[in-house]
Tab-separated table of C-alpha atoms in Angstrom:
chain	number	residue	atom	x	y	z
A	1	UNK	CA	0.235	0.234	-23.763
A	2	UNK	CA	-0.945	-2.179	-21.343
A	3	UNK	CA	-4.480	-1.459	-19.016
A	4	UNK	CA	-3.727	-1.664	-16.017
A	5	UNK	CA	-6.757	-1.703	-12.988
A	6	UNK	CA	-5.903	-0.307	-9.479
A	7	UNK	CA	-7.136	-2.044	-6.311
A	8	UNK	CA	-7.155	0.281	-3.611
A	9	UNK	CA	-9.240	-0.899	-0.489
A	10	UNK	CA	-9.646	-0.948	2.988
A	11	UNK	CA	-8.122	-3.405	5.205
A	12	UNK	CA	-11.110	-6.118	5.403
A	13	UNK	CA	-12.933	-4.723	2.799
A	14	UNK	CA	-12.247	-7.915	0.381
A	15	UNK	CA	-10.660	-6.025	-1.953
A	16	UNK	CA	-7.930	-8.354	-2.951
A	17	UNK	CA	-10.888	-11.277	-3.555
A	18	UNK	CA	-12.814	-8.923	-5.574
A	19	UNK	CA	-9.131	-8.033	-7.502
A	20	UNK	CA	-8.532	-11.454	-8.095
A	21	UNK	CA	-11.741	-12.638	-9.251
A	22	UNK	CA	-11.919	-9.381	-11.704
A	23	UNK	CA	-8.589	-10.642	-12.927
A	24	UNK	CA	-9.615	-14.163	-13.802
A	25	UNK	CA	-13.030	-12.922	-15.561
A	26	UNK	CA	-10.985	-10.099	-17.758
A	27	UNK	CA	-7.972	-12.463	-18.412
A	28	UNK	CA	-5.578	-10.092	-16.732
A	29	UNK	CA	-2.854	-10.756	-14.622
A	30	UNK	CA	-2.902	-10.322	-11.018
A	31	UNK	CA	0.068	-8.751	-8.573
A	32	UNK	CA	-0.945	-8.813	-4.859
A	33	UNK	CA	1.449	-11.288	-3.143
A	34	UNK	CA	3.544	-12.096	-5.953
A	35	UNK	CA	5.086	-8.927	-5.355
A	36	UNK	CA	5.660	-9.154	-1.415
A	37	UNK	CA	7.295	-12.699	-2.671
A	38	UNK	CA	9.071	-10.434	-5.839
A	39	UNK	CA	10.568	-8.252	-3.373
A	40	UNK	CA	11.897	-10.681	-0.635
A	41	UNK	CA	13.657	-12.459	-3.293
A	42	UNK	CA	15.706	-9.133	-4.105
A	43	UNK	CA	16.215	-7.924	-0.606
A	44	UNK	CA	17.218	-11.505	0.532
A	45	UNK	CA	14.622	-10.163	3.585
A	46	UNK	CA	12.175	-12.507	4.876
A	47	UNK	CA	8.747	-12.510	3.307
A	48	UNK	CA	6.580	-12.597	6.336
A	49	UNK	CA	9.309	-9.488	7.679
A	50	UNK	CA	8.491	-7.738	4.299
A	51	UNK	CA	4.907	-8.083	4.142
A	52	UNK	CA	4.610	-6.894	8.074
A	53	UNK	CA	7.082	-4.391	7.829
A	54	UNK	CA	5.007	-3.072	4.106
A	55	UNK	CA	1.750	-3.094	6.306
A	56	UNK	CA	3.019	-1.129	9.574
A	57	UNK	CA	3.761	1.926	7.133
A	58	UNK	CA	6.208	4.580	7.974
A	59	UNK	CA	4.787	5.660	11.333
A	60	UNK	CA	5.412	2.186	12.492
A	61	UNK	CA	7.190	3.024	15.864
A	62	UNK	CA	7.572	6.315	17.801
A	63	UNK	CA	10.096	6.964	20.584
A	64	UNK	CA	9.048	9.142	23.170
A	65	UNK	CA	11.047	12.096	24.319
A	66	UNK	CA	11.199	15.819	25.988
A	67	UNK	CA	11.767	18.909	24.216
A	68	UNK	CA	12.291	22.015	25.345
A	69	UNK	CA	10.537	20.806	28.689
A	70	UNK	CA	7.416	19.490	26.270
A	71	UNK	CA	6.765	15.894	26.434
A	72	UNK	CA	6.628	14.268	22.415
A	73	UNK	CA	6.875	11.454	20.477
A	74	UNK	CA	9.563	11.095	17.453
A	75	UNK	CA	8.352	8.793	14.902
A	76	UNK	CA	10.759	6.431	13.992
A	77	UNK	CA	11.274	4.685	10.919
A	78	UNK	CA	12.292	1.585	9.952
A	79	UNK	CA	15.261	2.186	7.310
A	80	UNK	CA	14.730	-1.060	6.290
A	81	UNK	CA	10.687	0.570	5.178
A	82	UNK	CA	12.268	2.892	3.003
A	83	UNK	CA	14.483	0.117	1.064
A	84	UNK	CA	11.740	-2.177	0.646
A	85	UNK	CA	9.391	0.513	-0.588
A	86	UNK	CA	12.069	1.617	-3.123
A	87	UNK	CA	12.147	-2.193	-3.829
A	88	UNK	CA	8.532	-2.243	-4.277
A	89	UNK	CA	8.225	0.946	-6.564
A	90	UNK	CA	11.043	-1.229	-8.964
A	91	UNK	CA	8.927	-3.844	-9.522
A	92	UNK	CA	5.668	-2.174	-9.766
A	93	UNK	CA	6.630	-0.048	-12.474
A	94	UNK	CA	8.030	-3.186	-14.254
A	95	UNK	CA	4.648	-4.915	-14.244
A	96	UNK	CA	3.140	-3.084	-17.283
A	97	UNK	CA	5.894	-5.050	-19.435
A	98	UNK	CA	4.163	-8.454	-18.899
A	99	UNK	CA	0.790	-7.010	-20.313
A	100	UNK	CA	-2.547	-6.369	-18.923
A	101	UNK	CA	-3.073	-6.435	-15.139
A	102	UNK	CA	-4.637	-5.768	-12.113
A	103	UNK	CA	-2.877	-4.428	-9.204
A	104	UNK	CA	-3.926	-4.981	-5.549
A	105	UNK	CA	-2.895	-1.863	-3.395
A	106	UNK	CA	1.225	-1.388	-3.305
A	107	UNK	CA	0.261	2.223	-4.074
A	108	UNK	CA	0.120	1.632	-8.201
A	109	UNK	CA	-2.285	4.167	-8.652
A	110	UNK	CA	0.452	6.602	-8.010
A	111	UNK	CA	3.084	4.778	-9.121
A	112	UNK	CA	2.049	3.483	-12.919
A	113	UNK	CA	-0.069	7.268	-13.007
A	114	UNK	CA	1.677	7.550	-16.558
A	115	UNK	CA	-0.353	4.446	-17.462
A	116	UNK	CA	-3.628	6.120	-16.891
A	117	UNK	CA	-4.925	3.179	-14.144
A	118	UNK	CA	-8.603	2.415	-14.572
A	119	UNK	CA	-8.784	3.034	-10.517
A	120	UNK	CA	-11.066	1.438	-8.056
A	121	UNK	CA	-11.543	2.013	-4.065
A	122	UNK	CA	-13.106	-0.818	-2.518
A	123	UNK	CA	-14.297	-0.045	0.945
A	124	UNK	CA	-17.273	-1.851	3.600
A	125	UNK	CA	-18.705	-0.876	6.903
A	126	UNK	CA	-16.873	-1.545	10.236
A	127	UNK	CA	-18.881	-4.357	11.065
A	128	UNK	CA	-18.762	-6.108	7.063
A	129	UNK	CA	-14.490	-5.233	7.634
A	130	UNK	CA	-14.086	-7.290	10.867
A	131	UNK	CA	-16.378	-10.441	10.144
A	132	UNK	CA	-14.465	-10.911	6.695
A	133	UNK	CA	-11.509	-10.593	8.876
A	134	UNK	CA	-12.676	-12.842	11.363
A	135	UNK	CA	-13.481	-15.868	8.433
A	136	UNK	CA	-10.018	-15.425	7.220
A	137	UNK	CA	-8.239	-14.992	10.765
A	138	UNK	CA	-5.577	-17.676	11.306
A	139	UNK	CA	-5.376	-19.438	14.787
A	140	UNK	CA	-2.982	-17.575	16.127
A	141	UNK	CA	-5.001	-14.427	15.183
A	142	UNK	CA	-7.537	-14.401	18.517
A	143	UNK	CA	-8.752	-10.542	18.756
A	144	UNK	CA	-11.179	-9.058	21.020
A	145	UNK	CA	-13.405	-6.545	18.715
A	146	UNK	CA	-11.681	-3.740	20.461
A	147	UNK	CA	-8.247	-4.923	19.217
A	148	UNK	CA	-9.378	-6.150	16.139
A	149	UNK	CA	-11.033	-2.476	15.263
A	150	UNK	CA	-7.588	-0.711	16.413
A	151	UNK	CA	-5.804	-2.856	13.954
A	152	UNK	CA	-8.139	-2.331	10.979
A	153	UNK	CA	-8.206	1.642	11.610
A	154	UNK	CA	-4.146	0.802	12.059
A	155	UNK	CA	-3.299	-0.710	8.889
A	156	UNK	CA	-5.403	1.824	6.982
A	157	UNK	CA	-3.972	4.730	8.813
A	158	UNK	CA	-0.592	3.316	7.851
A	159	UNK	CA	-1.476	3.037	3.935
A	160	UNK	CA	-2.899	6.475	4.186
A	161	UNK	CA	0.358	7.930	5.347
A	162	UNK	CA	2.414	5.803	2.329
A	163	UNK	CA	0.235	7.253	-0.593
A	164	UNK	CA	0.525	10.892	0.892
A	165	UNK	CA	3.884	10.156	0.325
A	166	UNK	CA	3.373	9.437	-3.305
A	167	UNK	CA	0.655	12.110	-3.771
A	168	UNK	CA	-1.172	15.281	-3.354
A	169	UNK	CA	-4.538	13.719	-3.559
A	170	UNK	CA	-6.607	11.765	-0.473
A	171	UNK	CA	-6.676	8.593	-0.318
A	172	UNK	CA	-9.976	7.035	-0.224
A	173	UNK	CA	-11.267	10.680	-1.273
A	174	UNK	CA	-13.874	9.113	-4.434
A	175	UNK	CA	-12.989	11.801	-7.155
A	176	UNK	CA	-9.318	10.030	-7.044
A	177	UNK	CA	-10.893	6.789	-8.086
A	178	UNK	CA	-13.126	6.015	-11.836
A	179	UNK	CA	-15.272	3.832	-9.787
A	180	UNK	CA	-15.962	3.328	-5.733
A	181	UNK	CA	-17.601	-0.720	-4.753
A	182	UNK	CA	-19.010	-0.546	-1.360
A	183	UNK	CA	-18.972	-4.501	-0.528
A	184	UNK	CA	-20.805	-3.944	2.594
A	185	UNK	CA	-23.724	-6.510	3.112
A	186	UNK	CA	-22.898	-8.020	-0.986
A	187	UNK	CA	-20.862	-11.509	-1.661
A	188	UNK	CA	-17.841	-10.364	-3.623
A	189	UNK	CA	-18.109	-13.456	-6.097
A	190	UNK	CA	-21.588	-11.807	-7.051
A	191	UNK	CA	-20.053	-8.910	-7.485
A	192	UNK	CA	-17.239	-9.644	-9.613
A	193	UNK	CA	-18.848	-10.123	-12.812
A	194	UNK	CA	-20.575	-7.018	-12.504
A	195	UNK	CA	-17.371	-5.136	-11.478
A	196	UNK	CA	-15.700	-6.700	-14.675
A	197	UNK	CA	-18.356	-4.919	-16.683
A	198	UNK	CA	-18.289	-1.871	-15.334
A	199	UNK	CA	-14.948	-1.550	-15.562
A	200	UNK	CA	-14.622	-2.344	-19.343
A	201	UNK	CA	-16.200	0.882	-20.158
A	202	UNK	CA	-13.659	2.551	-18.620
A	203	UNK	CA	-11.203	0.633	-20.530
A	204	UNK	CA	-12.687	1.358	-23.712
A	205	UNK	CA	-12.790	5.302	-22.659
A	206	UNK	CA	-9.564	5.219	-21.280
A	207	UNK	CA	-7.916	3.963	-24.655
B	1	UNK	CA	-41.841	-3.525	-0.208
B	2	UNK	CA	-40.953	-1.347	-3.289
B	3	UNK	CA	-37.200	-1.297	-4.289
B	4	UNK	CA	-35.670	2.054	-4.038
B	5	UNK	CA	-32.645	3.518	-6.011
B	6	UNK	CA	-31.670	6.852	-5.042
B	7	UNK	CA	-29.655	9.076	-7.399
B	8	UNK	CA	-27.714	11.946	-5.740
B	9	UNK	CA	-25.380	13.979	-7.477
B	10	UNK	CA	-22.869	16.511	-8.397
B	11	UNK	CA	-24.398	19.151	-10.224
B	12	UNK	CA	-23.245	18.608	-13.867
B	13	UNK	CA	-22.529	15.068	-13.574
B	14	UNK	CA	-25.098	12.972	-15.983
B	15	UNK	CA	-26.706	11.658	-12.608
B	16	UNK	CA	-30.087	12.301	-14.172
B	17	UNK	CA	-29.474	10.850	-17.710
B	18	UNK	CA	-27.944	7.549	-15.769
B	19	UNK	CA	-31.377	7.600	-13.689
B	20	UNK	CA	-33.396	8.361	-16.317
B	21	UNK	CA	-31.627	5.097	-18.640
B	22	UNK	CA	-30.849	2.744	-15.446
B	23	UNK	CA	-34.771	3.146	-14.380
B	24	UNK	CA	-35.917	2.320	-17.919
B	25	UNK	CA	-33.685	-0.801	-18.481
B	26	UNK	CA	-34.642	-2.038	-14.821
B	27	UNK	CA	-37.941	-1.515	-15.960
B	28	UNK	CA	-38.530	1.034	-12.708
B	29	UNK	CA	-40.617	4.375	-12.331
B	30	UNK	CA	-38.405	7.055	-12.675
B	31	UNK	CA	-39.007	10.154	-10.619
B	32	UNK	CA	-36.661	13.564	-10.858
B	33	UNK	CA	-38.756	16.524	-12.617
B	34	UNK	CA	-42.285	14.897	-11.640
B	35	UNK	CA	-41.885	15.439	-8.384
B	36	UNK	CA	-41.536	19.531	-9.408
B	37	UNK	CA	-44.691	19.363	-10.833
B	38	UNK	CA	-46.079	17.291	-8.443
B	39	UNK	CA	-45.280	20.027	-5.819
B	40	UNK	CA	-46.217	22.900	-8.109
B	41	UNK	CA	-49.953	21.517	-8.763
B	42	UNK	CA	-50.436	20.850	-5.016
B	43	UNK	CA	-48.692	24.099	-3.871
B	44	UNK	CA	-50.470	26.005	-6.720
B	45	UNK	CA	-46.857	27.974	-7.526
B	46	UNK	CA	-45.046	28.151	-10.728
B	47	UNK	CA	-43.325	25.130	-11.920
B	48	UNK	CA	-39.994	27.280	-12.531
B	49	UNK	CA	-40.681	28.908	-9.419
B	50	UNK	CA	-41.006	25.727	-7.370
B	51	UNK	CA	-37.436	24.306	-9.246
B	52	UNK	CA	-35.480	27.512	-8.714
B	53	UNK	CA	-36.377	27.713	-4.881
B	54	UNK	CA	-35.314	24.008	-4.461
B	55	UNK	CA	-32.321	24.910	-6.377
B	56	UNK	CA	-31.428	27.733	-4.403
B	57	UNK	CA	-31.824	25.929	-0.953
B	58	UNK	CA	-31.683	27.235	2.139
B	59	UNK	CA	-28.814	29.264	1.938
B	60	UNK	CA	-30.048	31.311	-1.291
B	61	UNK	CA	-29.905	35.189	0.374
B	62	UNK	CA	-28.519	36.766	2.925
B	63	UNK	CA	-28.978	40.281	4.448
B	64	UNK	CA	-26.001	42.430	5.382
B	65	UNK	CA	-25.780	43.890	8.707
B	66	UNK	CA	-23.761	45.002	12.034
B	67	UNK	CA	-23.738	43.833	15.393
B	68	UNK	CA	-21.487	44.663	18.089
B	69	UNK	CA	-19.744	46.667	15.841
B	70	UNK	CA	-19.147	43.680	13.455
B	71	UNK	CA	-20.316	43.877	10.212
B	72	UNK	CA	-22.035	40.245	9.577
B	73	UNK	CA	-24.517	38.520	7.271
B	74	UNK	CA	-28.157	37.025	8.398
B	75	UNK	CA	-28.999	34.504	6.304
B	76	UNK	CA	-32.612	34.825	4.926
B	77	UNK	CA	-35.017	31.719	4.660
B	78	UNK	CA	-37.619	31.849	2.046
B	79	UNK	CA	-40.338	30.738	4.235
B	80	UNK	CA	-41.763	29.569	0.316
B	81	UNK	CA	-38.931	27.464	0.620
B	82	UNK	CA	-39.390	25.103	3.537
B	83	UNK	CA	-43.400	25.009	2.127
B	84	UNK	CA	-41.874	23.627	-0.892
B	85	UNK	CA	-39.383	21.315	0.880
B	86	UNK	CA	-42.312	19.923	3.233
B	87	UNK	CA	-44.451	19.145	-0.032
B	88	UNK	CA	-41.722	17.639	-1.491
B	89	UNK	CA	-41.172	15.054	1.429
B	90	UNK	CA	-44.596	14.404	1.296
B	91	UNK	CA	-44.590	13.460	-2.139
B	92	UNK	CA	-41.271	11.629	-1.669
B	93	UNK	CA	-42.763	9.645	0.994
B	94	UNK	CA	-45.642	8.599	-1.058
B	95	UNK	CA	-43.784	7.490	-4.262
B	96	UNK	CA	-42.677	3.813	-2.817
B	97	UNK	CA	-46.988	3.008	-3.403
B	98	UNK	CA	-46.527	3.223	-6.887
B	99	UNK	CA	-43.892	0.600	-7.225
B	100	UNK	CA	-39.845	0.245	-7.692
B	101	UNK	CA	-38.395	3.351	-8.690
B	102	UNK	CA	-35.589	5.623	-9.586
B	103	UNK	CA	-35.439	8.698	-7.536
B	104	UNK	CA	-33.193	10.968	-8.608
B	105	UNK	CA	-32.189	13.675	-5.972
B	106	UNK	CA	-34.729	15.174	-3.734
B	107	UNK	CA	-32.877	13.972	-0.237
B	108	UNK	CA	-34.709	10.888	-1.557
B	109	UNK	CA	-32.018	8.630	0.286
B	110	UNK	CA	-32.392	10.347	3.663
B	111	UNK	CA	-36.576	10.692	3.571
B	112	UNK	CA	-37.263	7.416	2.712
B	113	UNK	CA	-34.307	5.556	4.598
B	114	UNK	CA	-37.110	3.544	6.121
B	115	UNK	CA	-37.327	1.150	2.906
B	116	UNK	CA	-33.209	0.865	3.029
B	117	UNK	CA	-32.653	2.218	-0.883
B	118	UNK	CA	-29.720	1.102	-3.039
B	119	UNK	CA	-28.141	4.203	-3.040
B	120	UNK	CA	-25.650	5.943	-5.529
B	121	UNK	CA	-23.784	9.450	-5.884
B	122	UNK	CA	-22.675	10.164	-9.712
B	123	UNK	CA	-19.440	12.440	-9.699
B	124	UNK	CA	-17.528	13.919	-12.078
B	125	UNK	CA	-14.437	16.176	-12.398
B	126	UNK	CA	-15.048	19.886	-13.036
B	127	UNK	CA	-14.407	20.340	-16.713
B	128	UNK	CA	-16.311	16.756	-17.602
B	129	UNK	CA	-19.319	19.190	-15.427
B	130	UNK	CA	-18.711	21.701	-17.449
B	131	UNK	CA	-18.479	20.467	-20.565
B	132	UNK	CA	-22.235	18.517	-19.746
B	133	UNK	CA	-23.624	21.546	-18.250
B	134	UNK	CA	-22.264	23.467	-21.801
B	135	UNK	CA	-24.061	20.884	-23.994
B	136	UNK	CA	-27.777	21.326	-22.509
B	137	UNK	CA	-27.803	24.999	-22.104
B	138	UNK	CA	-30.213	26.871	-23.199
B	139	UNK	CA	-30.077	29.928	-25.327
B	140	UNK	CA	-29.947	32.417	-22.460
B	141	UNK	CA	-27.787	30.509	-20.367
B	142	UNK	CA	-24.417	32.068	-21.446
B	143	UNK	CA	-21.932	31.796	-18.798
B	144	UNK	CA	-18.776	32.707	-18.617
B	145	UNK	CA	-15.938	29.732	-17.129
B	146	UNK	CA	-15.517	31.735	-14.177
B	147	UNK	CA	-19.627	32.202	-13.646
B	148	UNK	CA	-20.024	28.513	-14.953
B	149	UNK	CA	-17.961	26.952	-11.757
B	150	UNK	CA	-19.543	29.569	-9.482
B	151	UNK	CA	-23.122	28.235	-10.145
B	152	UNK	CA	-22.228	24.246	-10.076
B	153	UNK	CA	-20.487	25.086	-6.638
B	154	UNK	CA	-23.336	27.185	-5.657
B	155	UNK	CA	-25.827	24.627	-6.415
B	156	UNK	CA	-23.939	21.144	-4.574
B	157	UNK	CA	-23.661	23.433	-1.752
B	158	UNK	CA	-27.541	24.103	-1.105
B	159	UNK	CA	-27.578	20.316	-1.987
B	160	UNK	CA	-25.106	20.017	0.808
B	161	UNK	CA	-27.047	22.385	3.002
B	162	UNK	CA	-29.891	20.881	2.616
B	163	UNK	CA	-28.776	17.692	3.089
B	164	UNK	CA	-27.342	18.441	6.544
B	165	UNK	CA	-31.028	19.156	7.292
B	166	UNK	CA	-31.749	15.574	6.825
B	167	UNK	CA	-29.132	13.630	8.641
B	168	UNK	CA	-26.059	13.717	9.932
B	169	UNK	CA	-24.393	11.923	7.370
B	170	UNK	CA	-22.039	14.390	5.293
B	171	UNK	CA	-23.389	14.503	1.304
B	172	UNK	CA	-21.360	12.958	-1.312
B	173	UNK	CA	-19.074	10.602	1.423
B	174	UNK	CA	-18.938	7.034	-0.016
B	175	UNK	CA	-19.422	5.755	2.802
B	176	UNK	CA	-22.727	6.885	2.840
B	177	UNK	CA	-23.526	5.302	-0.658
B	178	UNK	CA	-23.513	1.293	-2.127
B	179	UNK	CA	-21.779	3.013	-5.081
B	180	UNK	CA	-19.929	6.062	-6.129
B	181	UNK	CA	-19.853	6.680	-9.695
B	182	UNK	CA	-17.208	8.933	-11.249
B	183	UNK	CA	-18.500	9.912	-14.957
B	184	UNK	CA	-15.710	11.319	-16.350
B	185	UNK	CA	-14.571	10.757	-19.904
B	186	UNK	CA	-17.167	8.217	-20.057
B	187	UNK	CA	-20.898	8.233	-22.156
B	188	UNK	CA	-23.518	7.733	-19.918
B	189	UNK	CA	-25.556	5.192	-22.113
B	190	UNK	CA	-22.467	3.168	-22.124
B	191	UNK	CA	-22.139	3.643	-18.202
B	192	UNK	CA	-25.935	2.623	-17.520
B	193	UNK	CA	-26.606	-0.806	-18.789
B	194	UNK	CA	-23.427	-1.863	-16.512
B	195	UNK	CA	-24.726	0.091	-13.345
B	196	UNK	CA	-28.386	-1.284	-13.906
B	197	UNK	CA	-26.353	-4.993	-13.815
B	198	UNK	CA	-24.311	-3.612	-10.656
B	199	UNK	CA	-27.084	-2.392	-8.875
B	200	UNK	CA	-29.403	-5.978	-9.516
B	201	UNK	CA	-26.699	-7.280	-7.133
B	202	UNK	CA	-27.290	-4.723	-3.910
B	203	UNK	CA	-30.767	-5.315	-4.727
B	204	UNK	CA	-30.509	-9.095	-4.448
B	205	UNK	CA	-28.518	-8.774	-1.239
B	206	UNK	CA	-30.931	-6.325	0.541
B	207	UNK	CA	-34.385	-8.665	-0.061
């Protein structure tokens, strides 16, 4: 049966560097992208649409409205969310067929749970979260701190809501996870290697 | 300034073992019982005394009574206790003179936050406690399951108690930690060699 190592992480944390670098050192495929790419080839959807529409989560959008004289908001969900999710799941659980792998976010912990994942949570303080976001920020992608800390807390809010979807357990909550990297204040090419390590012994227990 | 690794941990979950090894291949003092006997020579109590009381924490009794008709508990302090816990900082506070070191437990992350220590909380699942807790037990220590769980809660909450008295961080919350490691299913001297190499890193990055 294939290993397969889960990358969940905060938004900013640099989980998906420290994924792809673990990849390369263990030989191990890597699935971040490819699969965003994977599943806008079978929807015939956009990839920038299916990547956005992956990252605004369920509670995307909420329409306002009065109940029973009570103001409220209904959330509203994109159907199109629930197809490319189902799309997602597809492909996920077909990655295990190409071999070993690591597996940035898309919920695989849950999903390939039969596998027994060798799980990791990568997470960094506030400040670590937006400066890694602001070296990899695009031009078009000018945010004030305020706006850039509502979008962090956003995007993980929204990938909080998908996994309780998929399970019972927290996400983010450490027992879920063999092994928790706090990148705050660390390069993550200096911690790769180490990561790599560490994680082998949880290969070798795991088999 | 000394390097400082703190240790907390579950009750149960190898944290001191991992110390103990991760301190010896670092080539670091290593402080967890010492600091017992430390406090017992300079409080002139009993060694086991001194350990139980710590154990115990704050919370360790409580009186029954009513008030206002209600039938409540008072909790009773040990006034040994927060003798013991003063000594304790003390000795805490001095250890950083003698060199790097492994501190295992003893609030050891909150008292001596001053010298910014790499710190780590070891984990494990409850029947991986169990089973650890089952292996060292001594002759008259013959609980049953039920009484088993009841004392490894007991004991990670006057950690937790006690912890609160320290800062206003909440015990055992990544967040709060460089690493979170989750020893379940896995032998600690395979785990330690690859956390002494994990933990060179966050010592690198805080000189």
């Amino acid at each position: 049966m294939a290993t397969i190592i889960t990358v969940s992480r905060e938004f900013g944390s640099g989980g998906r560097e420290l994924g792809k670098r673990v990849a390369d050192i263990l030989g191990f495929k890597y699935y971040d992208k490819e699969i965003i790419d994977a599943i806008a080839k079978e929807t015939s959807l956009d990839e920038k649409y299916v990547e956005k529409t992956l990252e605004a989560g369920i509670g995307a959008a909420v329409y306002p409205m009065t109940f029973a004289h009570s103001f409220c908001y209904i959330p509203y969900i994109n159907s199109n969310y629930l197809e490319i999710l189902a799309c997602q799941n597809k492909i996920v659980k077909s990655l295990p067929e190409q071999g070993d792998c690591v597996i940035v976010g898309r919920f695989a912990d849950s999903v390939l749970a039969e596998y027994k994942p060798v799980k990791t949570f990568v997470y960094a303080d506030m400040a670590s979260k937006m400066e890694r976001c602001r070296a990899r920020a695009t031009a078009e992608e000018n945010y004030t701190d305020k706006q850039l800390i509502k979008r962090i807390k956003k995007i993980d809010k929204a990938r909080k809501q998908t996994h309780d979807m998929y399970s019972s357990t927290i996400w983010g909550d450490k027992k879920n996870y063999h092994l928790c990297i706090n990148t705050t204040g660390v390069e993550i090419k200096k911690l790769a290697p180490v990561v790599a390590e560490y994680l082998k012994v949880y290969i070798e227990a795991n088999k």
